[in-house]
Amino acid sequence: MTVIMSPVERLRQKLGIRDHLTKCALSEFVCTAFLMFVGFSINAQKVIARTPSYDMLGGNFAWGLALFFSVQMGFGIWSFRRSSKSFGVFHVLLLWHYWFGQGYTAAQFLGSFLGAAMAFTVYYDGINAMDGGIRMVYGVNATAGIFSTYPKDFMSVQGAIIDQISCTAVMVVCVLGRAQ
């Protein structure tokens, strides 16, 4: 019996990636780049608009949606991901083979840089208009908060460490819950 394939199916057969690790790493790269682009774009909008720190609900909700959509984008290829911090958890739980972990780490690293570069490119003019081309970590015209987190003055080092560990734990539990 002859199977008739559409042109799209024939193209998929010819150009499709067959190696599972390559598929997973490419998916991780794209999903991480998407997450970082959307997240950093949210941060850039808040920083450029000088949104008060007490008005964070919209940004936090948007980051949650970005995480949700990035997990859903790659879920058909591989079940869980989203943070280089979670790599250790998945490796300890024996949910990843060693080479998968290395491929994922490289893909996340490169995807994060691509997402950050895309967000910086999109908001370059706005960032320059805000800080006059002088990048600062702290102060009225600080723009470093677009791409990373910095503790407030009242936060101790131990509190910041506990904050990062607990937030990562919550994220890992949520992603593992979706994966299982």
Backbone as a ProteinNet text record, in pm:
[ID]
protein_1_A
[PRIMARY]
MTVIMSPVERLRQKLGIRDHLTKCALSEFVCTAFLMFVGFSINAQKVIARTPSYDMLGGNFAWGLALFFSVQMGFGIWSFRRSSKSFGVFHVLLLWHYWFGQGYTAAQFLGSFLGAAMAFTVYYDGINAMDGGIRMVYGVNATAGIFSTYPKDFMSVQGAIIDQISCTAVMVVCVLGRAQ
[TERTIARY]
83.6	0	88.6	60.5	137.9	81.4	171.6	130.8	157.8	56.3	70.1	92.3	206.5	238.9	225.2	184.4	176.4	318.4	333.8	467.8	531	449.2	502.1	557.4	486.3	532.9	662	671.2	794.4	911.8	888.4	993.5	1034.6	936.8	965.9	1049.6	1019.9	1096.6	1241.4	1261.4	1396.2	1477.5	1415.2	1488.7	1477.7	1397.5	1375	1500.5	1510.8	1623.3	1588.2	1675.1	1647.3	1712.1	1820.3	1890.3	1811.9	1776.2	1691.3	1760.3	1888.1	1959.7	1963.8	1984.6	1986.7	1849.7	1743.4	1607.9	1582.8	1620.7	1597.2	1678.4	1804	1888.5	1837.4	1794.2	1739.2	1609.7	1525.9	1403.4	1435.3	1532.2	1573.5	1625.5	1703.8	1758.4	1646.2	1551.9	1442.7	1352.6	1317.2	1227.7	1293.4	1421.7	1491.9	1505.4	1536.2	1545.3	1410.6	1302.2	1168.2	1141	1168.8	1144.9	1223.8	1351.6	1435.1	1394	1360.6	1317.8	1191.4	1091.3	965.9	989	1061.2	1085.1	1164.5	1272.7	1353.6	1279.5	1192.4	1110	1013.8	958.2	871.4	950.6	1069.3	1153.6	1189.6	1222.5	1260	1143.5	1024.1	908.3	888.9	906.9	890.6	999.9	1124.2	1235.8	1227.3	1202.3	1196.2	1079.2	967	850.5	863.7	971.1	994.8	876.9	830.2	720.4	763.8	681.6	719.4	734.5	822.7	851.2	730.9	635.6	517.4	415.9	433.8	342.3	402.5	424	495.2	403.9	276.3	188.5	182.2	167.8	159.3	284.1	401.1	526.7	544.7	509.3	521.6	426	304.8	208.1	256.8	313.3	363.9	481.5	571.4	681.4	626.4	522.9	461.4	403.6	337.4	284.7	397.1	505	619.1	676.3	688.3	736.7	640.9	511.7	411.1	419.7	425.2	429.3	560.9	670.8	798.3	801	741.5	733.5	643.1	530.6	438.1	497	578.3	638.5	721.5	798.2	886.9	841.5	720.3	677.8	667.2	630.1	617.8	750.9	859.4	991	1055.9	1047.4	1104.6	1023.1	1004.6	902.5	934.1	1057.1	1081.2	1210.3	1212.1	1327.5	1301.7	1369	1348.1	1448.1	1541.8	1639	1767.8	1877.5	2004.9	2023.2	1955.3	1961.3	1893.1	1791	1719.8	1797.8	1904	1984.5	2033.8	2086.5	2138.1	2030.3	1910.5	1800.1	1764.7	1749.9	1712.6	1823.2	1948.4	2059.7	2065.8	2046.1	2048.3	1932.8	1816.9	1701.5	1711	1822.3	1848.2	1743.5	1693.8	1597.5	1664.9	1795.1	1870.8	1993.2	2023	2150.7	2255.8	2380.7	2487.4	2496.3	2494.3	2510	2388.2	2270.4	2153.1	2172.8	2223.4	2246.9	2344.8	2450.6	2549.4	2489.9	2413.9	2348.7	2247.9	2173	2074.7	2141.6	2250.1	2321	2373.1	2433.8	2484.5	2369.4	2259.8	2145.2	2083	2070.9	2014.8	2105.9	2234.2	2331.1	2321.2	2325.4	2319.5	2181.8	2076	1940.8	1917.4	1973.7	1960.6	2028.9	2147.2	2216.5	2139.6	2084.1	2006.2	1883.5	1811	1693.3	1727.6	1838.3	1881.9	1922.7	1992.8	2035.6	1915.4	1815.3	1695.5	1621.8	1606.7	1538.7	1617.4	1749.6	1832.4	1819.3	1816	1801.9	1667.4	1561.5	1428.2	1417.7	1473.8	1458.4	1581.4	1671.4	1795.1	1768.3	1680.5	1651.6	1587.9	1497	1433	1530.9	1622	1723.3	1815.2	1858.3	1944.4	1873.2	1745.6	1670.7	1658.1	1649.5	1632.4	1761.9	1870.4	1994.8	2100.5	2070.4	2165	2289.5	2282.3	2397.3	2493	2465	2550.5	2478.5	2526.4	2462.8	2498.4	2395.3	2415.3	2346.7	2403.8	2344.4	2246.7	2284.9	2200.3	2175.1	2069.5	2040.2	1911.1	1883.4	1758.9	1753.5	1864.7	1869.7	1926.8	1915.2	1970.4	1894.8	1969.3	1909.3	1955.1	2044.2	2094.1	1983.8	1881	1770.2	1688	1711.7	1641.6	1687.8	1815.4	1872.6	1912.4	1898.3	1933.1	1861.9	1869.8	1805.6	1910.4	1872.9	1959.3	1877	1932.5	1854.9	1837.6	1729.2	1707.3	1803.8	1813.9	1908.4	1879.6	1753.7	1718.3	1746.3	1776.9	1795.4	1936.3	1944.9	2075.5	2122.5	2247.7	2302.2	2230.5	2210.6	2140.7	1997.2	1930.8	1794.5	1787.8	1886.6	1890.3	1913.5	2001.4	2027.5	1902.4	1836.9	1714.1	1606.4	1596.9	1500.4	1523.2	1646.4	1676.8	1652.7	1692.4	1672.9	1524.2	1447.3	1304.9	1229.5	1262.8	1196.2	1230.1	1355.5	1394.6	1322.6	1309.3	1240	1093.7	1027.9	888.2	877.1	967.8	964.7	987.1	1084.1	1113.8	994.3	929.8	812.3	700.5	678.2	573.1	603.6	727.5	763.9	761.6	812.1	806.5	662.6	576.7	435.5	373.5	411.7	361.7	421.4	547.7	615.8	564.2	527.8	485.1	337
-117.4	0	124.5	216	338.2	445.4	506.6	614.2	746.9	828	959.1	1061.5	1130.4	1230.8	1370.2	1460.6	1600.5	1655.5	1766.7	1825.9	1860.7	1901.3	1934.2	1808.7	1698.3	1572.8	1524.5	1537.8	1497.8	1583.4	1714.1	1804.1	1769.2	1737.8	1699.9	1571.6	1477.2	1352.6	1379.1	1471	1498.3	1583.2	1684	1780.9	1758.1	1664.6	1643.7	1598.8	1640.3	1600.9	1466.5	1370.5	1236.1	1207.5	1275.2	1252.6	1316.8	1235	1282.3	1390.3	1374	1474.1	1608.2	1606	1729.4	1796	1716.7	1771.3	1838.4	1768.4	1821.1	1947.6	1947.9	2065.7	2184.4	2160.2	2268.1	2321.9	2231.4	2273.1	2355.7	2311.9	2384.6	2523.4	2531	2659	2755.5	2709.8	2795.9	2836.3	2739.8	2769.6	2862.9	2844.2	2932.7	3072.3	3081.1	3212.4	3284.1	3211.2	3270	3319.9	3236.1	3273.7	3398	3400.4	3514.8	3640.8	3626.5	3743.4	3804.9	3722.3	3773.7	3830.4	3756.7	3802.4	3931.2	3938.5	4060.1	4177.1	4148.8	4255.1	4310.8	4223.2	4267.1	4356	4309.6	4388.4	4523.3	4523.4	4648.8	4747.3	4698.6	4787.5	4848.1	4766.3	4817.1	4916.8	4887.1	4975	5106.4	5098.1	5219.3	5308.2	5247.3	5324.5	5370	5327.3	5360.3	5318.9	5195.7	5140.7	5127.3	5172.8	5159.2	5012.7	4986.2	4847.6	4779.4	4854.6	4791.6	4749.7	4792.3	4758.8	4646.8	4531.2	4422.4	4308.7	4312.5	4199.8	4168.6	4270.3	4247.7	4182.7	4229.3	4171.5	4027.9	3999.8	3863	3769.1	3815.6	3735.4	3709.6	3811.7	3796.6	3699.6	3704.7	3607.8	3466	3450	3318.2	3267.1	3354.7	3314.8	3281.5	3358.5	3329.9	3192.1	3159.4	3026.8	2918.3	2940.2	2842.9	2817.1	2924.1	2907.2	2845.9	2878.1	2818.8	2669.6	2628.4	2484.7	2416	2478.1	2417.5	2409.4	2507.5	2507.5	2382.2	2341.8	2228.5	2100.6	2098.7	1983.2	1856.2	1866.2	1747.1	1681	1756.2	1701.4	1647.2	1722.1	1677.4	1738.3	1667.3	1700	1811.4	1830.8	1930.3	2003.6	2127.5	2213.3	2345	2447.7	2587.1	2659.3	2594.7	2671.6	2593.2	2662.4	2593.2	2549.1	2616	2573.6	2438.9	2411.6	2285.3	2167.8	2195.9	2088	1993.3	2048.1	1964.9	1878.4	1933.3	1856.9	1739.8	1763.7	1657.1	1552.7	1597.9	1503.9	1416.5	1477.1	1400.8	1302	1342.4	1253.2	1148.1	1148	1052.7	1061.4	1182.2	1201.7	1239.2	1266.8	1301.7	1213.9	1173.7	1110.7	1221.1	1186.8	1286.1	1374.9	1316.4	1396.3	1482.6	1437	1522.8	1647.6	1628.5	1742.8	1841.7	1791.6	1880.6	1954.3	1883.6	1947.1	2052.3	2020.6	2115.8	2238.7	2217.6	2330.7	2424.4	2369.5	2452.2	2522.6	2450.8	2510.5	2622.3	2601.8	2706.6	2828.4	2804.4	2913.7	2999	2933.9	3006.3	3068.5	2995.7	3049.3	3170.9	3169.5	3285.4	3407.7	3388	3500.7	3553	3463.8	3508.8	3586.9	3535.6	3605.9	3742.6	3750.3	3879.1	3975	3924.1	4009.1	4060.9	3976	4020.8	4128.5	4108.3	4208.5	4339.4	4330.3	4451.2	4525	4450.2	4511.6	4582.9	4518.3	4577.4	4704.5	4702.6	4815.1	4904.9	4894	4971.8	5122.6	5171	5314.9	5360.4	5279.3	5314.2	5315.3	5219	5214	5334.8	5368.2	5485.5	5615	5624.7	5745.4	5758.8	5645.8	5650.4	5683.3	5614.7	5631.3	5716	5766.3	5851.3	5778.7	5647.3	5569.3	5529.2	5568.9	5531.9	5422.9	5299.5	5185.6	5184.4	5163	5163.6	5043.2	4996.1	4885.8	4939.7	5043.3	5103.8	5249.3	5304	5444.9	5466.6	5593.4	5631.4	5579.4	5581.7	5539	5399	5315.4	5179.5	5096.1	5032.2	4945.7	4800.9	4771.8	4634.9	4538.9	4590.1	4506	4448.1	4492.9	4435	4291.4	4265.6	4136.6	4049	4096.2	4014.1	4068.6	3993.3	4036.4	4089.3	4192.7	4251.6	4268.3	4230.6	4242	4387.8	4412.2	4545.5	4565	4687.6	4720	4644.6	4612.4	4545.5	4395.2	4338.1	4193.2	4152.9	4052.5	4000	3898	3860.2	3759.8	3626.9	3587.9	3462.8	3467.7	3580.6	3594.6	3583.6	3641.3	3633.7	3490.1	3418.2	3278.2	3194.3	3212.9	3138.3	3172.1	3297.9	3340.2	3266.5	3262.1	3196.9	3046.2	2983.7	2838.8	2805.5	2881.3	2850.4	2875.3	2981.1	3007.2	2899.7	2855.9	2748	2619	2590.5	2469.2	2471.3	2584	2595	2572.1	2631	2613.7	2467	2401.5	2261.6	2173.4	2196.3	2117.5	2136.8	2259.9	2285.6	2218.4	2228.6	2168.5	2016.6	1960.6	1815.5	1767.3	1845.7	1809.5	1804.1	1895.5	1895.4	1779.5	1748.5	1643.1	1505.1	1485.9	1353.7	1337.4
0	0	0	-85.2	-98.2	-5	69.8	160.4	91.3	83.4	20.8	131.8	121.8	223.1	163.4	248	205.7	190.6	120.4	106.2	241.1	335.9	468.8	536.3	524.6	584.5	518.5	387.3	318.8	364.1	377.8	424.8	567.9	651.6	789.7	793.7	706	699.8	659.5	564.4	515.6	612.1	671.8	752.2	902.6	944.2	1087.1	1161.2	1286.1	1371.6	1433.8	1416.8	1466.1	1601.5	1632.2	1758.1	1872.5	1972.7	2082	2164.9	2193.6	2272.6	2199.5	2069.1	1990.8	1991.8	1977.3	1983.6	2117.7	2224.3	2358.8	2383.8	2342.2	2363.5	2282.1	2159.1	2076.7	2137.2	2185.9	2253.2	2377.2	2454.5	2574.7	2539	2433.6	2387.5	2351.7	2270.3	2224.4	2341	2426	2538.1	2639.3	2666.4	2759.1	2700.3	2571.7	2506.9	2513.6	2491.2	2500.8	2642.3	2741.8	2881.4	2919.2	2884.2	2920.4	2844.1	2717.6	2639.7	2698.9	2724	2779.4	2919.1	3002.5	3139.2	3146.1	3070.1	3071.6	3007.5	2912.1	2854	2958.2	3040.2	3150	3245.3	3283.5	3373.9	3312.7	3183.3	3117.2	3118	3092.8	3095.2	3233.5	3337.9	3474.6	3510.1	3473.1	3508.4	3431.3	3301.9	3219.9	3262.6	3299	3343	3488.1	3554	3695.7	3782.8	3760.1	3838.2	3983.5	4078.2	4219.6	4259.5	4355	4393.7	4456.6	4511.7	4570.4	4464.5	4341.5	4233	4147.9	4208.8	4142.2	4096.3	4131.3	4102.7	3953.4	3870.3	3725.9	3670.3	3714.2	3667.6	3712.4	3837.2	3887.9	3815.4	3790.2	3717	3574.3	3511.6	3374.6	3369.8	3469.2	3474.6	3489.6	3571	3586.7	3456.1	3381.9	3250.9	3153.5	3157.8	3070.2	3101.4	3229.9	3268.9	3221.7	3241.8	3199.7	3049.5	2970.4	2825.3	2778.7	2844	2802	2832.5	2944.4	2974.8	2873.2	2839.9	2744.5	2604	2566.5	2432.4	2407.8	2505.4	2485.5	2551.4	2604.9	2683.3	2600.9	2474.8	2392.2	2362.2	2373.4	2344.3	2470.4	2577.4	2704	2815.3	2922.8	3020.7	3118.2	3155.6	3259.7	3235.1	3284.6	3267.9	3335	3299.8	3320.6	3406.6	3465.8	3541.5	3550.5	3533.6	3549.4	3693.2	3787	3926.6	3945.4	3864.6	3880	3821.3	3745.2	3687.4	3795.5	3903.7	4012.4	4073.5	4088.9	4147	4057.1	3928.5	3836.7	3825.3	3832	3823.5	3948.9	4066	4191.1	4195.5	4145.8	4144.6	4033.8	3960.8	3852.1	3741.5	3720	3612.9	3482	3487.6	3368.3	3357	3237.3	3209	3208.1	3233.7	3244.6	3121.1	3001	2879	2851.9	2892.9	2881	2965.6	3085	3173.3	3114.3	3053.8	2992.3	2872.7	2790.9	2676.3	2719.9	2824.9	2875.4	2934.6	3007.7	3067.2	2958.7	2855.8	2745.5	2673.6	2649.4	2580.1	2663	2793.8	2879.7	2884.4	2892.5	2898.1	2772	2657	2529.9	2506.5	2542.3	2527.8	2615.3	2736	2825.4	2766.6	2711.3	2649	2528.2	2447.7	2332.3	2377.3	2476.9	2527.6	2583	2658.5	2713.5	2601.9	2502.2	2390.3	2311.9	2292.1	2220.2	2299.9	2431	2513.8	2515.7	2526.3	2526.4	2393.7	2284.1	2152.1	2138.9	2185.3	2175.1	2259.7	2379.9	2472.9	2479.7	2384.5	2385.7	2392.5	2307.8	2306.4	2437.2	2490.6	2617	2733.1	2735.1	2840.9	2830.3	2709.2	2690.1	2727.3	2695.2	2730.8	2882.1	2949.5	3094.5	3167.7	3130.1	3207.7	3136.6	3019.5	2948.1	2901.2	2886.7	2840.9	2951.2	3074.4	3188.1	3266.4	3254.2	3319.8	3467.9	3551.1	3695.6	3758.1	3870.8	3945.5	4049.1	4119.8	4222.9	4188.9	4245	4225.7	4149.4	4123.9	4057.5	3913.7	3844.2	3704	3686.4	3786.7	3779.8	3676.6	3588.1	3486.3	3498.7	3592.5	3607.2	3649.8	3716	3759.9	3646.8	3525.9	3411.2	3389.9	3409.2	3372.3	3490.4	3611.6	3728.4	3850.8	3959.4	4083.1	4179.2	4249.2	4351.7	4478	4592.8	4716.9	4758.6	4827.7	4885	5001.1	5047.7	5154.8	5284.1	5310	5434.8	5433.2	5317.5	5304.9	5345.3	5434.4	5474.2	5370.9	5378.7	5286.9	5307.7	5433.4	5462.8	5410.8	5427	5376.7	5225.4	5157.3	5011.1	4964.6	5034.3	4998.5	5020.9	5134.9	5164.2	5061.4	5022.3	4921.2	4789.8	4743.2	4615.9	4622.5	4732.3	4747.1	4753.2	4831	4844.5	4713.7	4642.9	4514.5	4411.5	4410.2	4319.4	4355.8	4485.3	4529.7	4485.9	4499.3	4456.5	4306.2	4228	4083.5	4045	4109.1	4078.1	4111.5	4225.3	4263.2	4161	4117.3	4017.8	3884.2	3837.8	3709.4	3719.8	3830.8	3848.7	3858.1	3921.9	3928.4	3790.5	3703.9	3566.2	3487.1	3515.8	3440.4	3477.3	3601.3	3645.3	3620.4
[MASK]
++++++++++++++++++++++++++++++++++++++++++++++++++++++++++++++++++++++++++++++++++++++++++++++++++++++++++++++++++++++++++++++++++++++++++++++++++++++++++++++++++++++++++++++++++++

